[in-house]
mmCIF file of C-alpha atoms and ligand atoms in Angstrom:
data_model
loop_
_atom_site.group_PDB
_atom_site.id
_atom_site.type_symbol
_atom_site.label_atom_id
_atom_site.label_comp_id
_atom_site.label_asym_id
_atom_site.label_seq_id
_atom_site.Cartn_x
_atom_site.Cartn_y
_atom_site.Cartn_z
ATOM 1 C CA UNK O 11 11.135 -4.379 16.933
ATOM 2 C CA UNK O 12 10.564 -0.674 17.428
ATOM 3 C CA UNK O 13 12.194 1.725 15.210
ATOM 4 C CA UNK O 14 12.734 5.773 15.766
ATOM 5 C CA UNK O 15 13.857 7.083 12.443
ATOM 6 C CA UNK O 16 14.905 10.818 12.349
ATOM 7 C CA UNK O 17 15.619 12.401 8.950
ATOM 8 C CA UNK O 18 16.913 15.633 7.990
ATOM 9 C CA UNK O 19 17.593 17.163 4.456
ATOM 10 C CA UNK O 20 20.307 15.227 3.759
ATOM 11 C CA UNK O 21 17.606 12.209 3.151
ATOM 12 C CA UNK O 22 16.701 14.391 0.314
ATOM 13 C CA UNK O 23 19.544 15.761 -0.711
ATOM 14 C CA UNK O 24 20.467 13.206 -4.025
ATOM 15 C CA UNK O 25 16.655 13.705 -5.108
ATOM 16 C CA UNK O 26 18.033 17.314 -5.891
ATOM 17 C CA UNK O 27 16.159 19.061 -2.759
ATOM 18 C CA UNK O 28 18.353 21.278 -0.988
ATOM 19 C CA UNK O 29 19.692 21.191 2.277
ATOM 20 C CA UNK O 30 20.423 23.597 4.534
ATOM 21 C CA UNK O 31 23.662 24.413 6.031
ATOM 22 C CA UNK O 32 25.555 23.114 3.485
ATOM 23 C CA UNK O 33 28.218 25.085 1.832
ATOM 24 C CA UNK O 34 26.198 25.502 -1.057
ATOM 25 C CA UNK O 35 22.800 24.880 1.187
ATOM 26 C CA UNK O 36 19.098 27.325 1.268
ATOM 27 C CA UNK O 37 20.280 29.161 4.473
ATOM 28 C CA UNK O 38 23.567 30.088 2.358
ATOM 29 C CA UNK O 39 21.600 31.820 -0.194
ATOM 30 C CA UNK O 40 18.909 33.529 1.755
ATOM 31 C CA UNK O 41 18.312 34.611 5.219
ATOM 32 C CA UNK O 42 16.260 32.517 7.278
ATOM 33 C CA UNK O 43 15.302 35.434 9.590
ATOM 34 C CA UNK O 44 13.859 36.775 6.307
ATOM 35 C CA UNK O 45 11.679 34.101 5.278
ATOM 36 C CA UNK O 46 11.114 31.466 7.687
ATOM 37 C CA UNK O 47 9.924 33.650 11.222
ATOM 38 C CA UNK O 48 6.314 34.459 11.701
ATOM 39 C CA UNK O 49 7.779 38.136 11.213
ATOM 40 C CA UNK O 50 9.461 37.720 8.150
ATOM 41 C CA UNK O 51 5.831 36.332 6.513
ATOM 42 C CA UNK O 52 3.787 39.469 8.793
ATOM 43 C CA UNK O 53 6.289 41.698 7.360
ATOM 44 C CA UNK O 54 6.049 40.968 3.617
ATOM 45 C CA UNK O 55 4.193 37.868 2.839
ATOM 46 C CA UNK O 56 4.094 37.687 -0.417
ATOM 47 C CA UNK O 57 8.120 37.872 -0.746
ATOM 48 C CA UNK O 58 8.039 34.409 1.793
ATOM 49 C CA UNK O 59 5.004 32.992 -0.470
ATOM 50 C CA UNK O 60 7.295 33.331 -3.514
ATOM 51 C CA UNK O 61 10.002 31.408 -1.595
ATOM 52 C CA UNK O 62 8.319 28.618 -0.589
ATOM 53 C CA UNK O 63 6.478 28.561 -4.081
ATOM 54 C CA UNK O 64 9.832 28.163 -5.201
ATOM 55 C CA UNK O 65 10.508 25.375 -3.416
ATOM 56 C CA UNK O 66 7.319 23.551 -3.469
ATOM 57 C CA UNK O 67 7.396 23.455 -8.029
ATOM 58 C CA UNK O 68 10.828 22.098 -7.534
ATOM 59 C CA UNK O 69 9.837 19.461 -5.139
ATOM 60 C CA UNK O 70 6.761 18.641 -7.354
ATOM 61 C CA UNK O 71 9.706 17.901 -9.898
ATOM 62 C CA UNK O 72 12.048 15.798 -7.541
ATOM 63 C CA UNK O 73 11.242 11.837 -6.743
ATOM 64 C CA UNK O 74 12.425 9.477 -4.140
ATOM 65 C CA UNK O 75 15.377 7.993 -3.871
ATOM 66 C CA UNK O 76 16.898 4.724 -2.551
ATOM 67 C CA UNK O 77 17.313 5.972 0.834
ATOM 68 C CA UNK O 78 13.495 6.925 1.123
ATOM 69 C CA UNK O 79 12.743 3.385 -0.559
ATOM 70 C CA UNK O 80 15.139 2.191 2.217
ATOM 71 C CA UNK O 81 12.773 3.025 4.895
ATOM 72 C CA UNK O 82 9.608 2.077 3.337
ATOM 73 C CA UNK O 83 10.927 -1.398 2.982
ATOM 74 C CA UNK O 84 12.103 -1.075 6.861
ATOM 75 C CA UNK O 85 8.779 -0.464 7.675
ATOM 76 C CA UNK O 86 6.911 -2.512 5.883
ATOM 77 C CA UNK O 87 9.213 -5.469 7.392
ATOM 78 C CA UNK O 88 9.029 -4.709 10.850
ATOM 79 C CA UNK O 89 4.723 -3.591 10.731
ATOM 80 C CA UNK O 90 4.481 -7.518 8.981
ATOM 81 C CA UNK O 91 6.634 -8.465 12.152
ATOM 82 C CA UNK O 92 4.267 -6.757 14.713
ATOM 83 C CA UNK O 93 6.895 -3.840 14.898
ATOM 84 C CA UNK O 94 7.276 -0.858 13.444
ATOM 85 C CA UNK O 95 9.121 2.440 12.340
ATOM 86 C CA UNK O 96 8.221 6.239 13.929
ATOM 87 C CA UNK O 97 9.236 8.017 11.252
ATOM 88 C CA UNK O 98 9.730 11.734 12.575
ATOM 89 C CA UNK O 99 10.853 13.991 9.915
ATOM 90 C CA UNK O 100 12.288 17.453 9.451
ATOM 91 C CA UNK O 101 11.814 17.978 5.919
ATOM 92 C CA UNK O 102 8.512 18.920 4.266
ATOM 93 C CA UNK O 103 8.613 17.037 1.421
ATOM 94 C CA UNK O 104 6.769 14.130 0.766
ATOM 95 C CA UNK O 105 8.577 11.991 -0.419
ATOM 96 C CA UNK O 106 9.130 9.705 2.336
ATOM 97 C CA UNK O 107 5.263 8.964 1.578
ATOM 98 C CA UNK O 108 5.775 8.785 -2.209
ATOM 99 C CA UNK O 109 8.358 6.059 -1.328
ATOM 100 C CA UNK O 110 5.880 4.195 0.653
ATOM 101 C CA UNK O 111 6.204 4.684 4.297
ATOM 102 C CA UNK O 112 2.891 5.084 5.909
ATOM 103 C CA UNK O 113 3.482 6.517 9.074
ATOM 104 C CA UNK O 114 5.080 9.629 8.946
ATOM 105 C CA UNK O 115 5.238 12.222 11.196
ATOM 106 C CA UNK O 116 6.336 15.870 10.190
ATOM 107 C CA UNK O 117 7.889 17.857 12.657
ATOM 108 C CA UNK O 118 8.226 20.960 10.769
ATOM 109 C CA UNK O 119 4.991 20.871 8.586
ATOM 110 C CA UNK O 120 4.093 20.187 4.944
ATOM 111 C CA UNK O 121 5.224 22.346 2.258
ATOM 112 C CA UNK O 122 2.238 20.050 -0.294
ATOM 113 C CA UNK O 123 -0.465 21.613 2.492
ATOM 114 C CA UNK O 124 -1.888 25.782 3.589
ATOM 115 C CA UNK O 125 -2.736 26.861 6.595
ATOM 116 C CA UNK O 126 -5.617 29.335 6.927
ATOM 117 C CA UNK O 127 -4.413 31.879 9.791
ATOM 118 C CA UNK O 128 -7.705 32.820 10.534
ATOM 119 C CA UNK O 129 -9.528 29.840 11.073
ATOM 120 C CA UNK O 130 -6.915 27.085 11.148
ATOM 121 C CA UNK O 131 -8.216 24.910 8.551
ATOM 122 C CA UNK O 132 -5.334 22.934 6.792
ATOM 123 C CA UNK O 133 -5.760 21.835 2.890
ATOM 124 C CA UNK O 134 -3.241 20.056 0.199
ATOM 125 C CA UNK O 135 -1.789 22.860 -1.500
ATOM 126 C CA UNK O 136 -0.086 21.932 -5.001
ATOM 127 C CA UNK O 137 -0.257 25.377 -6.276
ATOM 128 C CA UNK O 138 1.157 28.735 -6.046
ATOM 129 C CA UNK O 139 -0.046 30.616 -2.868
ATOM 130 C CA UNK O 140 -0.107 34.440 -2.828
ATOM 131 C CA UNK O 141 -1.533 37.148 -0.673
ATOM 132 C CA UNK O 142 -4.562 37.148 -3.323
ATOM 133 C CA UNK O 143 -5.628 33.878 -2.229
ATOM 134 C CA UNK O 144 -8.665 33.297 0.180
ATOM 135 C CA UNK O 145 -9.317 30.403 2.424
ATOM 136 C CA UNK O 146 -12.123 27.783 1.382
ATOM 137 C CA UNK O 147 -12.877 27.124 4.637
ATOM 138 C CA UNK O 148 -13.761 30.626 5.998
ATOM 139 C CA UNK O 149 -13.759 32.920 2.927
ATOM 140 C CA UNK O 150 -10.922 35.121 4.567
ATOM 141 C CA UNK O 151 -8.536 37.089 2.276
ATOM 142 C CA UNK O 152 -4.873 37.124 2.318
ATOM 143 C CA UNK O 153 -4.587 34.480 5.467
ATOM 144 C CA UNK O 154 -3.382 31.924 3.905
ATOM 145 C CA UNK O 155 0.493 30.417 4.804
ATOM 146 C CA UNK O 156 2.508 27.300 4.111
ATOM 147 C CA UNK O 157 2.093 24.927 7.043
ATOM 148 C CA UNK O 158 5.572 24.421 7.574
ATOM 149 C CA UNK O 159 7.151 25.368 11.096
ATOM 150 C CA UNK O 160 9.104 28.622 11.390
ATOM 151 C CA UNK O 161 11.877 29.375 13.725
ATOM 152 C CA UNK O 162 10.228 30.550 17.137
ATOM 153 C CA UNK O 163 7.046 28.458 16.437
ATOM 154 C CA UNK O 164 6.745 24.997 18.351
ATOM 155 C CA UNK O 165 7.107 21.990 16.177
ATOM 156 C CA UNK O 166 3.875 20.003 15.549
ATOM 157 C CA UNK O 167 3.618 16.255 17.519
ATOM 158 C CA UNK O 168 6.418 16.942 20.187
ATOM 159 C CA UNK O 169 4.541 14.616 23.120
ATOM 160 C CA UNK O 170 3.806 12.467 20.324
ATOM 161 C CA UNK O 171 7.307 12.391 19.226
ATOM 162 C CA UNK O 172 8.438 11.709 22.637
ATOM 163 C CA UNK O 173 6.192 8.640 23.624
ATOM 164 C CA UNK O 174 6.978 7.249 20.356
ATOM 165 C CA UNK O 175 10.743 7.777 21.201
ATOM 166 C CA UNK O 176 10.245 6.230 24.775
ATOM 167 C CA UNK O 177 8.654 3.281 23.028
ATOM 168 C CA UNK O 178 10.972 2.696 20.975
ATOM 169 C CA UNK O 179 14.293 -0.211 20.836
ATOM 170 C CA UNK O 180 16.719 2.171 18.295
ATOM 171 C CA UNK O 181 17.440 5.530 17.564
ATOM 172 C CA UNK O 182 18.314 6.345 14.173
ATOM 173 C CA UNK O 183 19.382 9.697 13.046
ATOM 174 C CA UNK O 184 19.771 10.030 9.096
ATOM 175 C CA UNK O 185 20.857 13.368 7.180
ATOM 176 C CA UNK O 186 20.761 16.200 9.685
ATOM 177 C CA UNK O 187 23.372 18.126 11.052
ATOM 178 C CA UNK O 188 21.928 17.899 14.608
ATOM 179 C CA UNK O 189 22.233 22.023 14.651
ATOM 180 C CA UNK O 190 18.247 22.541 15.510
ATOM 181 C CA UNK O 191 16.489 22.284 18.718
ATOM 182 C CA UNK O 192 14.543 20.385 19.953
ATOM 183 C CA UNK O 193 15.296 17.174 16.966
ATOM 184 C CA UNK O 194 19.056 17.603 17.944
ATOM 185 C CA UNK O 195 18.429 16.634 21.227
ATOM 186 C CA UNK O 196 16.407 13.330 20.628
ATOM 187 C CA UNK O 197 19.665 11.381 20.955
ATOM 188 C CA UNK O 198 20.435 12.644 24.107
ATOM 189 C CA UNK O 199 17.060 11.759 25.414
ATOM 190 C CA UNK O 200 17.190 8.298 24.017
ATOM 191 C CA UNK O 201 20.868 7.706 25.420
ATOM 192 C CA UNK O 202 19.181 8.620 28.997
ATOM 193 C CA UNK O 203 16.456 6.045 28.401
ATOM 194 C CA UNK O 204 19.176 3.316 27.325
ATOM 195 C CA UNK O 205 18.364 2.792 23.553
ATOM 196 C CA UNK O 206 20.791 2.140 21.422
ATOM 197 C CA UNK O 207 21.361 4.861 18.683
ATOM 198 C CA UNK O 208 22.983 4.883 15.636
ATOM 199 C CA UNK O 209 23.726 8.117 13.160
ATOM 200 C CA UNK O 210 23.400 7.629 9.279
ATOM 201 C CA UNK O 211 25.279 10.939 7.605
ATOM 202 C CA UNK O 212 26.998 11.637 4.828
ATOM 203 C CA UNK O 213 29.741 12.789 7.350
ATOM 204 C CA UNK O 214 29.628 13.251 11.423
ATOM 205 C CA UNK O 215 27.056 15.685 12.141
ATOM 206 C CA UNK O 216 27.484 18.155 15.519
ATOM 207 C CA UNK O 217 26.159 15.685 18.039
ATOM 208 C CA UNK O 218 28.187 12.304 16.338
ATOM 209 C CA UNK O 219 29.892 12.261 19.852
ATOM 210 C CA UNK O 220 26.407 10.859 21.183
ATOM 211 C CA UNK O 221 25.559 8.630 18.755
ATOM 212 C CA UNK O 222 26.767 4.676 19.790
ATOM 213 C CA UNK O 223 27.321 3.817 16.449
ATOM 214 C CA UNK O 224 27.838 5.231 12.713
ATOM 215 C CA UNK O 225 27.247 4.868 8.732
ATOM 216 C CA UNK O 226 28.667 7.391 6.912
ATOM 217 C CA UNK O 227 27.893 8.391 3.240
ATOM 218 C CA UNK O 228 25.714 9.511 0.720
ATOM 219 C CA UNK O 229 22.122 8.639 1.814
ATOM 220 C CA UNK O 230 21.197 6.780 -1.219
ATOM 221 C CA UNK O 231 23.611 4.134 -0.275
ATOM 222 C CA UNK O 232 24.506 4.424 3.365
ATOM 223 C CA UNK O 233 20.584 3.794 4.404
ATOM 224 C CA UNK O 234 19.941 0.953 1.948
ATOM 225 C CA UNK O 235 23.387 -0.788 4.027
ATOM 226 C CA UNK O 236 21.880 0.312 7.047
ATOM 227 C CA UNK O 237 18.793 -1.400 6.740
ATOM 228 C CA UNK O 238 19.653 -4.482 4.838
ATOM 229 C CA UNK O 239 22.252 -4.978 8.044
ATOM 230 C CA UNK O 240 19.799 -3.952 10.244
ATOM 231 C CA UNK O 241 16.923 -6.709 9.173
ATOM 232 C CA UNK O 242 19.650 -9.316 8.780
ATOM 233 C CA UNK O 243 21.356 -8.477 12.216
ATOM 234 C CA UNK O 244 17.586 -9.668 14.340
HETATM 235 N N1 LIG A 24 23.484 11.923 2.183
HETATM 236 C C1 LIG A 24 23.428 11.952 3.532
HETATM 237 N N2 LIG A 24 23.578 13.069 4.274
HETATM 238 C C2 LIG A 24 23.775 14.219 3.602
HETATM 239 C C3 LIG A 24 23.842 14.286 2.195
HETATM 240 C C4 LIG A 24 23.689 13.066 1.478
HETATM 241 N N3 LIG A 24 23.731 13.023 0.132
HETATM 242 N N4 LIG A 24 24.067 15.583 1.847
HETATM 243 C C5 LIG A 24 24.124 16.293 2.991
HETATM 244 N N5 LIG A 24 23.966 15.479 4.046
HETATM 245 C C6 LIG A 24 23.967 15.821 5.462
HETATM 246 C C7 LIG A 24 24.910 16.951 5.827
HETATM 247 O O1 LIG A 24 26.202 16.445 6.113
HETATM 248 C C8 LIG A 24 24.222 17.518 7.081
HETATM 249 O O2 LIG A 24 24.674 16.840 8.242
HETATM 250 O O3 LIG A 24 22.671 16.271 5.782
HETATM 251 C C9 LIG A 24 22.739 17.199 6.862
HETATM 252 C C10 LIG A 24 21.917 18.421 6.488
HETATM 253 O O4 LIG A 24 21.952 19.322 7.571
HETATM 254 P P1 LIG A 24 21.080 20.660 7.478
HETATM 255 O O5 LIG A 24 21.313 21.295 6.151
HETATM 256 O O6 LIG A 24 21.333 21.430 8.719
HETATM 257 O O7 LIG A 24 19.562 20.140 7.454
HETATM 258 P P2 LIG A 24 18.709 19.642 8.688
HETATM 259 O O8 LIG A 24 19.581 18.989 9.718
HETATM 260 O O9 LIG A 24 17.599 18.844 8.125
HETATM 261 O O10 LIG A 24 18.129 21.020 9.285
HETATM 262 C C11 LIG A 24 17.218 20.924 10.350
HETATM 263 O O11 LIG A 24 16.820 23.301 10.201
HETATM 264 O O12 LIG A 24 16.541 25.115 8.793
HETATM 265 C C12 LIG A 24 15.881 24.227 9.618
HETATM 266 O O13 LIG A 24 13.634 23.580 9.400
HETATM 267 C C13 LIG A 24 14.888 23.421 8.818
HETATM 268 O O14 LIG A 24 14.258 21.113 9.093
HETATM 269 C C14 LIG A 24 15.370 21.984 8.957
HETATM 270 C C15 LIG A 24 16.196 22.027 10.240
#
C-alpha cells in the first residue's frame, strides 16, 4: 500500500513549535510580509535572520512527539510490506526525521540547513546566521539565507510531489489548515484521480468539505488512532 501523508504545523504543535494561524499562532505575532518574502529578507536581512534564529534554537530544544512516531512506525510497516509512505511536509523542522521516517520530503525548505544566494550551495545550519556570515562554498559575504520557502517563491519537489501523489492509494492530510496554495489543493487533485482521502486535524480545516473521511483531535493522539486503524483495517 501507497501512502501520501501531508503535514502541517499542527503535527508539531504539542512538541511546543508554533503554528501559524492559530489564535495565538507566528503569523499573529509578526507579519509574514515582513519576514518571510524575498523582499522582506532584501530589505533588512538581518531583522529576518534574527527571526528564523529564533525559531531554529527553539526547535533545537523541541522533540518528537507521538504523532511524528506515528508515522515512522506507518512507514516502516508498509516499506517491510513493499509499500510505502510520501511524506510531503510543510514544516521545516526535523522532526519527522528525528522520529524515524526516512523519506521525507520538504515542501517549504529546512530551517536545520543555509542557502548561499550566490552560488546555491546548501549546508546544515545549527547555528545563528547573520549578515556577517560568508558562504564556505564560494567565500561570498552576507549571501547567506535560511532555505526555507517564502511566500512568492515556488515550493521545492512540486512534480515530485505530484507523481508521488498520482502513485499513491490514500491521501492523508494531518495538521494544516488547508489556507496555502498549492498543498491545499492536493486533495482536490487526489479526489479527481479517485483516491480515497482522509483529514487528521485537531478540528475541520478550510477544505474538510473535500476530504472523504475525518479524525479529529490533538495530533499526538488522533494520528497514533489513525494509523493503528489504518494497519489493522488492510
Ligand atoms: N493537533 C492537530 N492539529 C492541530 C493542533 C494539534 N495539537 N494544533 C493546531 N492544529 C491544526 C489547526 O487546527 C490548523 O488547522 O493545525 C493547523 C495549523 O494551520 P496553520 O497554522 O495554517 O499551519 P499550516 O497549515 O502548516 O500552514 C501552511 O503556511 O505560513 C505558511 O509556510 C507556512 O508551511 C506553512 C503554511
Amino acid at each position: 500500500m501507497h501512502v501520501f501523508v501531508l503535514t502541517g504545523a499542527g503535527i508539531s504543535a504539542e512538541s511546543g513549535l508554533g503554528t501559524f494561524r492559530d489564535t495565538d499562532g507566528v503569523w499573529a505575532k509578526f507579519d509574514p510580509m515582513k519576514l518571510a518574502t524575498p523582499e522582506a529578507f532584501a530589505r533588512d536581512p538581518q531583522h529576518v535572520h534574527e527571526f528564523y534564529n529564533h525559531r531554529r534554537c527553539g526547535l533545537l530544544a523541541a522533540v518528537p512527539n507521538p504523532a511524528h512516531q506515528a508515522l515512522a512506525r506507518l512507514e516502516r510497516q508498509l516499506v517491510a510490506e513493499a509499500g510505502g509512505v510520501f511524506l510531503c511536509t510543510q514544516n521545516i523542522d526535523d522532526l519527522h526525521e528525528r522520529a524515524g521516517s526516512r523519506h521525507v520530503h520538504h515542501m517549504h525548505g529546512e530551517l536545520l540547513k543555509s542557502l548561499c544566494t550566490r552560488c546555491g550551495a546548501r549546508a546544515p545550519c545549527t547555528h545563528d546566521l547573520s549578515i556577517l556570515d560568508t558562504c564556505a562554498s564560494c567565500g561570498s559575504l552576507n549571501c547567506l539565507r535560511p532555505d526555507v520557502v517564502w511566500f512568492g517563491e515556488m515550493p521545492y519537489g512540486m512534480e515530485e510531489i505530484e507523481a508521488a501523489l498520482e502513485a499513491s492509494e490514500l491521501f492523508v492530510s494531518i495538521g494544516t489548515s488547508g489556507a496555502v496554495y498549492p498543498a491545499a489543493g492536493y486533495v482536490e487533485l487526489a479526489r479527481s484521480l479517485g483516491i480515497e482521502t482522509f483529514e487528521v486535524n485537531l478540528a475541520p480545516s478550510e477544505n474538510a468539505h473535500a476530504f472523504d473521511r475525518a479524525l479529529y483531535g490533538p495530533a499526538t493522539e488522533a494520528v497514533p488512532a489513525f494509523v493503528t486503524e489504518l494497519l489493522e483495517a488492510r
